[in-house]
Short mmCIF file of C-alpha atoms and ligand atoms in Angstrom, two decimals:
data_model
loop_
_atom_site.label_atom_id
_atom_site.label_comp_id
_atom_site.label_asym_id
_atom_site.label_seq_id
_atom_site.Cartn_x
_atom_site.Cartn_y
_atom_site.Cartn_z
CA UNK A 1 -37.14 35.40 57.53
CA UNK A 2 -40.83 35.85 59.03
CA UNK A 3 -41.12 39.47 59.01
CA UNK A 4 -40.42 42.42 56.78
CA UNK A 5 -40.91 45.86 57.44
CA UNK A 6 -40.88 48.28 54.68
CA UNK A 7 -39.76 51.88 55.28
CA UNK A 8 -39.46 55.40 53.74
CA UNK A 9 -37.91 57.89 55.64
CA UNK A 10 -36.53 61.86 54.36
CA UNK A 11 -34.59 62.61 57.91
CA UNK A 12 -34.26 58.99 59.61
CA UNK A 13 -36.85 59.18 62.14
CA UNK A 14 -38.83 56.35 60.55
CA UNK A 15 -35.99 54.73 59.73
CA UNK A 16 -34.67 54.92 63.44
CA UNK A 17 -37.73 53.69 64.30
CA UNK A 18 -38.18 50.48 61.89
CA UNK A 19 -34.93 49.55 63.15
CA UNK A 20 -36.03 49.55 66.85
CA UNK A 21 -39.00 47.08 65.99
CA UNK A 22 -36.99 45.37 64.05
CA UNK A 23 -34.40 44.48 66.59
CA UNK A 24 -37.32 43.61 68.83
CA UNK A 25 -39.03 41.49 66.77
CA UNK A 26 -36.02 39.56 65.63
CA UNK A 27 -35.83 37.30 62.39
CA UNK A 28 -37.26 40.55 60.19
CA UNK A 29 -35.84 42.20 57.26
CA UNK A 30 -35.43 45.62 56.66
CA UNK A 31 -36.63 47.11 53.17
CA UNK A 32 -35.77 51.00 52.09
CA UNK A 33 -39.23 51.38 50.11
CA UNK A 34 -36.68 53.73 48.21
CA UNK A 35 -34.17 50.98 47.14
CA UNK A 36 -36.27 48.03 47.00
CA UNK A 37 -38.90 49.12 44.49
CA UNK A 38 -38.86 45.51 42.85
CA UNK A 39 -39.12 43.64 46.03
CA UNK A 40 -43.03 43.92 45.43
CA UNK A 41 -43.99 40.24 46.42
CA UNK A 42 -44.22 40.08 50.40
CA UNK A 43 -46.04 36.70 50.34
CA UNK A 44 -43.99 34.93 52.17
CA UNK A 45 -44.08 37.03 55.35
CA UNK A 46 -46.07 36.12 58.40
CA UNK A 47 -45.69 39.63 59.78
CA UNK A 48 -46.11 43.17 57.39
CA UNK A 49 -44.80 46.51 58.36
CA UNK A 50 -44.69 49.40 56.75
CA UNK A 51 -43.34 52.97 58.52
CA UNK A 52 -43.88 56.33 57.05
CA UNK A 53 -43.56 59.93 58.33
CA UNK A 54 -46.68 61.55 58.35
CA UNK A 55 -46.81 64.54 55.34
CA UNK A 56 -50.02 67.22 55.94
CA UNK A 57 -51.78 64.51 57.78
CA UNK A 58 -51.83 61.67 55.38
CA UNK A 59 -49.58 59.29 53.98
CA UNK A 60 -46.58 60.45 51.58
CA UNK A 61 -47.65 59.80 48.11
CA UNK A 62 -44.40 58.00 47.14
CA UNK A 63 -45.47 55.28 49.92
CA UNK A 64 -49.20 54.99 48.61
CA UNK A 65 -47.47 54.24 44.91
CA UNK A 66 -45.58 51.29 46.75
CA UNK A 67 -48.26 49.36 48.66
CA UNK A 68 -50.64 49.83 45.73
CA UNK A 69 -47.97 47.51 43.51
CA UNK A 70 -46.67 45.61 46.77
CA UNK A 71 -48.43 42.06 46.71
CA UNK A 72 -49.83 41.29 50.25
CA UNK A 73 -52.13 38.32 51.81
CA UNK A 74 -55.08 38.66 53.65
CA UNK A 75 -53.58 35.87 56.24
CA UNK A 76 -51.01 38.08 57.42
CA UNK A 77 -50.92 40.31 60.04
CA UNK A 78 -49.87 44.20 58.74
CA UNK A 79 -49.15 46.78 60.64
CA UNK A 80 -48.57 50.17 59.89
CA UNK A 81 -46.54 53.13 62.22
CA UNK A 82 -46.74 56.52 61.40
CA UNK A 83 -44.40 58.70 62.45
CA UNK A 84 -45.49 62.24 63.20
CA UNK A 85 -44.55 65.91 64.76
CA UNK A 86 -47.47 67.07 66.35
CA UNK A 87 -50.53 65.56 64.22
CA UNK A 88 -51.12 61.97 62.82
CA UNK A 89 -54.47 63.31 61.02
CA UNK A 90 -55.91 60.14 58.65
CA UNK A 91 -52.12 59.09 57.75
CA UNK A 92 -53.55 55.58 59.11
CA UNK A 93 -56.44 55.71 57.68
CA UNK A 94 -55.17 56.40 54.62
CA UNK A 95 -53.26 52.90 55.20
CA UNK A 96 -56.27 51.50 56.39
CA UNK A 97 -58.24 51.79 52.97
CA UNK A 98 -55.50 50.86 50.46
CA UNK A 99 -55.36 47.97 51.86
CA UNK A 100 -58.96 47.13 52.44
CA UNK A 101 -58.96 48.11 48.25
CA UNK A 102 -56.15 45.47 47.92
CA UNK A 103 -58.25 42.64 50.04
CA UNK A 104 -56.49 42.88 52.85
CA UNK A 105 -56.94 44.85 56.18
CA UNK A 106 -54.19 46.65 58.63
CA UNK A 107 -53.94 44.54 61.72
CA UNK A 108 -52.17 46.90 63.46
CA UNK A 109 -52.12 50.71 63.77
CA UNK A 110 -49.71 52.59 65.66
CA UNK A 111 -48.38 56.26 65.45
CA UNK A 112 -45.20 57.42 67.25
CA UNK A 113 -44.41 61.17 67.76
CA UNK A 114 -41.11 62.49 66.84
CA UNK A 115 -39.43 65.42 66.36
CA UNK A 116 -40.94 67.51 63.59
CA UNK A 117 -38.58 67.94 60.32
CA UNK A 118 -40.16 70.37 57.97
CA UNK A 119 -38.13 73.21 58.16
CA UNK A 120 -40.12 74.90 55.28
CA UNK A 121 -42.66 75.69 57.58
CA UNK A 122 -40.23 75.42 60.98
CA UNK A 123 -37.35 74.92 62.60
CA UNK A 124 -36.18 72.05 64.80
CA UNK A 125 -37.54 71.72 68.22
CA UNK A 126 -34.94 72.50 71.12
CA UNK A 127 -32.89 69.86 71.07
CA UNK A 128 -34.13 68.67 74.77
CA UNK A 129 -37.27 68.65 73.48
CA UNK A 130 -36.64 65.89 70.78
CA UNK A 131 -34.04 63.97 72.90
CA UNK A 132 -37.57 63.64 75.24
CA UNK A 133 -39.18 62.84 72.16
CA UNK A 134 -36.77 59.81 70.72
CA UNK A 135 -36.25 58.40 74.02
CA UNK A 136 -40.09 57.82 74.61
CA UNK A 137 -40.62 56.24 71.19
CA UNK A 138 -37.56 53.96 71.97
CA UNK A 139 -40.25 52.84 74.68
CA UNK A 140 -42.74 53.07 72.36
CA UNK A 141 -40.77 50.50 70.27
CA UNK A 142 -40.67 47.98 72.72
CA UNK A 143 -44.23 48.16 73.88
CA UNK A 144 -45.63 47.61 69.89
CA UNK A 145 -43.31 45.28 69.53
CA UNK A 146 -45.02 42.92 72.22
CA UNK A 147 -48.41 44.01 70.40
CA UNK A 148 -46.86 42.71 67.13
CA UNK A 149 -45.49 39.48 68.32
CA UNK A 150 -48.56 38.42 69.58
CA UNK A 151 -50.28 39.86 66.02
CA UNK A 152 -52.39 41.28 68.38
CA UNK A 153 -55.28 43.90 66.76
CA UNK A 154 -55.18 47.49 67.38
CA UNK A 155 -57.57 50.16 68.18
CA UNK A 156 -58.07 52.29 64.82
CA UNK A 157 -55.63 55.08 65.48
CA UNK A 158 -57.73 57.90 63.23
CA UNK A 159 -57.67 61.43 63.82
CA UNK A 160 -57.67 62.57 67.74
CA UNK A 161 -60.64 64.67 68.48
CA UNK A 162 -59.18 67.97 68.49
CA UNK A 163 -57.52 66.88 64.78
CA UNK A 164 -61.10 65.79 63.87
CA UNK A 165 -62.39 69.11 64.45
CA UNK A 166 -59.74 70.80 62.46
CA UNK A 167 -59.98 68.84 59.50
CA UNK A 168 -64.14 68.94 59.26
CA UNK A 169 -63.16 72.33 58.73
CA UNK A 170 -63.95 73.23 54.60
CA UNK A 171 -61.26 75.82 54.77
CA UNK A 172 -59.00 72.89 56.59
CA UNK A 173 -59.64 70.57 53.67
CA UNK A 174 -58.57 72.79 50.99
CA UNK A 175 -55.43 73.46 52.62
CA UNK A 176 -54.20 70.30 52.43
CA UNK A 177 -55.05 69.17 49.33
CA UNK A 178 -53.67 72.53 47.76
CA UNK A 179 -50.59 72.32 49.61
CA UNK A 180 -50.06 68.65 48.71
CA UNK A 181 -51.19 69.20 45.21
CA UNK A 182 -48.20 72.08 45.73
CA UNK A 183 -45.69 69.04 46.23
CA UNK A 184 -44.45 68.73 43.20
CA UNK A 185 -43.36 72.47 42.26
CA UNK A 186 -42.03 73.77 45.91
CA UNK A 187 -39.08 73.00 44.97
CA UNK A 188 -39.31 76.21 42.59
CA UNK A 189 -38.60 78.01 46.32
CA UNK A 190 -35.33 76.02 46.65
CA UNK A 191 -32.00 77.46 46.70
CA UNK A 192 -28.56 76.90 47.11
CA UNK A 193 -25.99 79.64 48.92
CA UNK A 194 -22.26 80.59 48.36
CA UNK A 195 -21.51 77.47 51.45
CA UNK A 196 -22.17 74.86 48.52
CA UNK A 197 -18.98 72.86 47.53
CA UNK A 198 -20.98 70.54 44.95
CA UNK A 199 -20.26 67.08 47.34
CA UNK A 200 -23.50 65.88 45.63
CA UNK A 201 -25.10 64.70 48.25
CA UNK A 202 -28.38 66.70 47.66
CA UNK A 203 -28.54 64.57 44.46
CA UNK A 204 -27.81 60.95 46.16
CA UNK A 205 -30.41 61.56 48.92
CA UNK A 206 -33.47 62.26 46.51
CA UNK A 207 -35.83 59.50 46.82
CA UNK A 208 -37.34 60.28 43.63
CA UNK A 209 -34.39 61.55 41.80
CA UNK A 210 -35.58 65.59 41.48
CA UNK A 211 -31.97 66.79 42.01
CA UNK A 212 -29.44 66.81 39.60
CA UNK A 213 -25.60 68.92 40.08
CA UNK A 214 -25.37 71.71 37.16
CA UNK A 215 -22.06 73.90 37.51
CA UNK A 216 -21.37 72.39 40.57
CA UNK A 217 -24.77 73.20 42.39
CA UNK A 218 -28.22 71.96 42.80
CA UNK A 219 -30.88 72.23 40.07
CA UNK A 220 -34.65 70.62 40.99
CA UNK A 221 -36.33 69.09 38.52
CA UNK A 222 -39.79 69.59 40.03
CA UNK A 223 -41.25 66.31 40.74
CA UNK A 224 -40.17 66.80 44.40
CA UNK A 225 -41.99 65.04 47.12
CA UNK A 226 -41.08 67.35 49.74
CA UNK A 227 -39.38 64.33 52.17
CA UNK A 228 -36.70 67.22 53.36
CA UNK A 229 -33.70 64.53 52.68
CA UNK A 230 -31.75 67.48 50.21
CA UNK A 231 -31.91 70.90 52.95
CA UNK A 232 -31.72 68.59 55.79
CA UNK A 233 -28.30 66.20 54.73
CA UNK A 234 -26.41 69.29 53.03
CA UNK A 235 -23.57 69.11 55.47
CA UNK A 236 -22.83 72.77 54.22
CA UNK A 237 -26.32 73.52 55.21
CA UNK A 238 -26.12 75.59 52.12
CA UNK A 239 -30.32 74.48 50.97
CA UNK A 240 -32.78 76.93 51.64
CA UNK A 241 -36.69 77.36 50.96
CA UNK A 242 -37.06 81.01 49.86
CA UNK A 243 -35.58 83.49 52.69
CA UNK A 244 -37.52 81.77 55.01
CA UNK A 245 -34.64 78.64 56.56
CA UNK A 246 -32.02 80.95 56.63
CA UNK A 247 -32.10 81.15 60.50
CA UNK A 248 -33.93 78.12 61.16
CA UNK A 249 -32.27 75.19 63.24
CA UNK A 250 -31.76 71.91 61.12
CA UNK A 251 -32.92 68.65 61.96
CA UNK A 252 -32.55 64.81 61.55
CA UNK A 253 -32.65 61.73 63.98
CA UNK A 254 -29.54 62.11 66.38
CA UNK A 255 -29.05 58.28 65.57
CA UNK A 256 -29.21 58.37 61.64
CA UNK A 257 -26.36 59.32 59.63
CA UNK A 258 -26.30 60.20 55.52
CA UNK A 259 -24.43 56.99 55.07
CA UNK A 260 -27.77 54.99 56.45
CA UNK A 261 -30.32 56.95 53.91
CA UNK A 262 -27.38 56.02 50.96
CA UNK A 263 -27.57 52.35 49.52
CA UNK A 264 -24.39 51.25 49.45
CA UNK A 265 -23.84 52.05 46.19
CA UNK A 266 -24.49 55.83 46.59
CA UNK A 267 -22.29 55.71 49.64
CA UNK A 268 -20.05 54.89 47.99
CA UNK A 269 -19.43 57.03 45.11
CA UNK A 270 -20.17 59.94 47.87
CA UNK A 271 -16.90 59.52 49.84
C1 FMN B 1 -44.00 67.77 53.89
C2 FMN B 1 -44.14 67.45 55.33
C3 FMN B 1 -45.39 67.50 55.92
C4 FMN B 1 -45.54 67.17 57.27
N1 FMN B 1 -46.80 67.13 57.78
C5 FMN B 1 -46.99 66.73 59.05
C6 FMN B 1 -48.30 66.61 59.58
O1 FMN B 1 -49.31 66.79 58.91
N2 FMN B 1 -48.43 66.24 60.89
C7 FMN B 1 -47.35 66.00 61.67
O2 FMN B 1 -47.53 65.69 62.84
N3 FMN B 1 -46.09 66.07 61.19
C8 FMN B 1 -45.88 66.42 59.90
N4 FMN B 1 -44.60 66.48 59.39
C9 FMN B 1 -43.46 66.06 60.24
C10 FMN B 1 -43.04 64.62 59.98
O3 FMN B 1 -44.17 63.78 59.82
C11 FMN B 1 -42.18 64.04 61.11
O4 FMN B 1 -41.16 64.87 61.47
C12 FMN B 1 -41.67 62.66 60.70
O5 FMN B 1 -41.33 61.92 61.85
C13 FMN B 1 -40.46 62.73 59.78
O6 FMN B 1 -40.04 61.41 59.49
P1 FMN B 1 -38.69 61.04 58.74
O7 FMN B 1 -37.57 61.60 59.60
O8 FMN B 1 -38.69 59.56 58.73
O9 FMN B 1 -38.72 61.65 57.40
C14 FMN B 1 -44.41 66.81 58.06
C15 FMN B 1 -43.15 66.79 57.47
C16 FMN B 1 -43.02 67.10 56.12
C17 FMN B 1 -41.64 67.05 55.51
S1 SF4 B 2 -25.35 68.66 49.53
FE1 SF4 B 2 -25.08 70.86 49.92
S2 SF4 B 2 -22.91 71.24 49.55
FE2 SF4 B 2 -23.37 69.26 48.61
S3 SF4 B 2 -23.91 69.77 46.45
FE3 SF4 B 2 -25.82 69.74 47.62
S4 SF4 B 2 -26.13 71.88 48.23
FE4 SF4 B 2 -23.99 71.69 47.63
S1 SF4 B 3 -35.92 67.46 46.11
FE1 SF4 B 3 -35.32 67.39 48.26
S2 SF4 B 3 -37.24 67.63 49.39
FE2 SF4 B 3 -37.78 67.14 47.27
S3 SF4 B 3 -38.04 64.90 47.25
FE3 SF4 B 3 -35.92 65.31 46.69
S4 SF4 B 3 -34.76 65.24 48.58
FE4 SF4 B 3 -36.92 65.41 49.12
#
């Protein structure tokens, strides 16, 4: 094949999304960053992508520990989408410098708004609002596609001016790296109610493994990454953060089912 893309994804909008370019691209494979951690030489590529969802306006950790072990050349042409609800902040940039460290530079950076997903701090938009949202980046798709195929640069997408202003901010910058920082332990805030029938799917969806089933419920091991998969798959929607998701409206991509977040494997010991 000529192209890989490389994807992480906690609700499927990324996912949704890779799979768009890939079908426009054509003669591209389609990595899970989750399931593929030893598929770490991409050498043989002519085309790079890698699509993340944007977490307090940088790049999820778990996708900087990839690329930093991922082995890349400076001949191809890598691109980078970030996937977003509302601000893409220096999630680029972030991609942008790893690979500069790694001798290579981003070709191509492009950031697609979608519906937001972290139900911690919201609920889901109405749902008109993200069927607006999805079809526009299924036109966004085809129009970096083109971009791609031609391994045409970019502009830098950095922060917009408005997102600039907000992150100069001292106060702004503390936020963010306390609340990332926070990651790890949130998951002290997680609960499971009386709707839980211990299907185990909680534990299968974990990208990093932080869930285990104890007496046939949840138990987080506190090395979460915040990604959302575990409240927003529970088909029970029996997860909640605190008291404060109890009357929130879930969310993940209308197109993306639990059985395309599984690898096979996990799909199949979850039927
Ligand atoms: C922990 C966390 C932090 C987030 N931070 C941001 C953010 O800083 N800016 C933003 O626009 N969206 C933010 N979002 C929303 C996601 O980036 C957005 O919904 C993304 O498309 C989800 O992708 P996925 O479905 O592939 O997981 C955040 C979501 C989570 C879970
Ligand atoms: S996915 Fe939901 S119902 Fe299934 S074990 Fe986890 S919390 Fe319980
Ligand atoms: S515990 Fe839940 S939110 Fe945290 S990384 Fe795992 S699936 Fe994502």
């Amino acid at each position: 094949m000529s192209n890989v893309i490389y994807y992480f994804t906690g609700t499927g909008n990324s996912l949704a999304f890779a799979r768009k370019i890939t079908k426009e691209l054509g003669d591209t494979k389609l990595l899970n960053i989750r399931h593929n951690q030893n598929e770490l030489d991409a050498t043989q590529y002519e085309r790079v992508g890698i699509i993340f969802p944007v977490y307090y306006y940088k790049m999820p950790a778990f996708v900087e520990s990839f690329i930093r072990k991922l082995t890349l050349s400076p001949k191809q042409y890598i691109f980078g989408v970030a996937t977003y609800g509302g601000m893409r902040g220096i999630s680029l940039v972030d991609l942008r410098e790893l690979l500069q460290e790694k001798g290579c530079s981003l070709k191509g950076e492009f950031s697609v708004f979608m519906p937001g997903n972290y139900i911690v701090e919201y609920g889901a938009f109405p749902d008109f609002f993200n069927n607006l949202l999805v079809s526009k980046a299924e036109k966004t798709a085809k129009r970096i596609s083109n971009i791609i195929k031609m391994k045409q640069p970019s502009k830098p997408a950095g922060p917009r001016t408005f997102e600039k202003l907000y992150l100069s901010r001292s106060g702004s910058k503390q936020f963010i790296i306390e609340k990332r920082t926070g990651f790890g332990n949130m998951d002290s805030g997680f609960n499971s109610d009386t709707n839980c029938n211990g299907c185990r799917a909680c534990e299968k969806v974990c990208p990093v493994n932080n869930v285990s089933i104890e007496n046939g419920h949840p138990v987080w091991e506190h090395r979460c990454e915040q990604c959302m998969a575990c409240i927003q798959w529970c088909s029970r929607k029996s997860i909640h953060y605190l008291d404060k998701t109890q009357k929130r409206k879930f969310y993940h991509h209308r197109d993306i089912s639990i059985k395309d977040i599984l690898s096979l494997e996990e799909f199949i010991k979850h039927l």
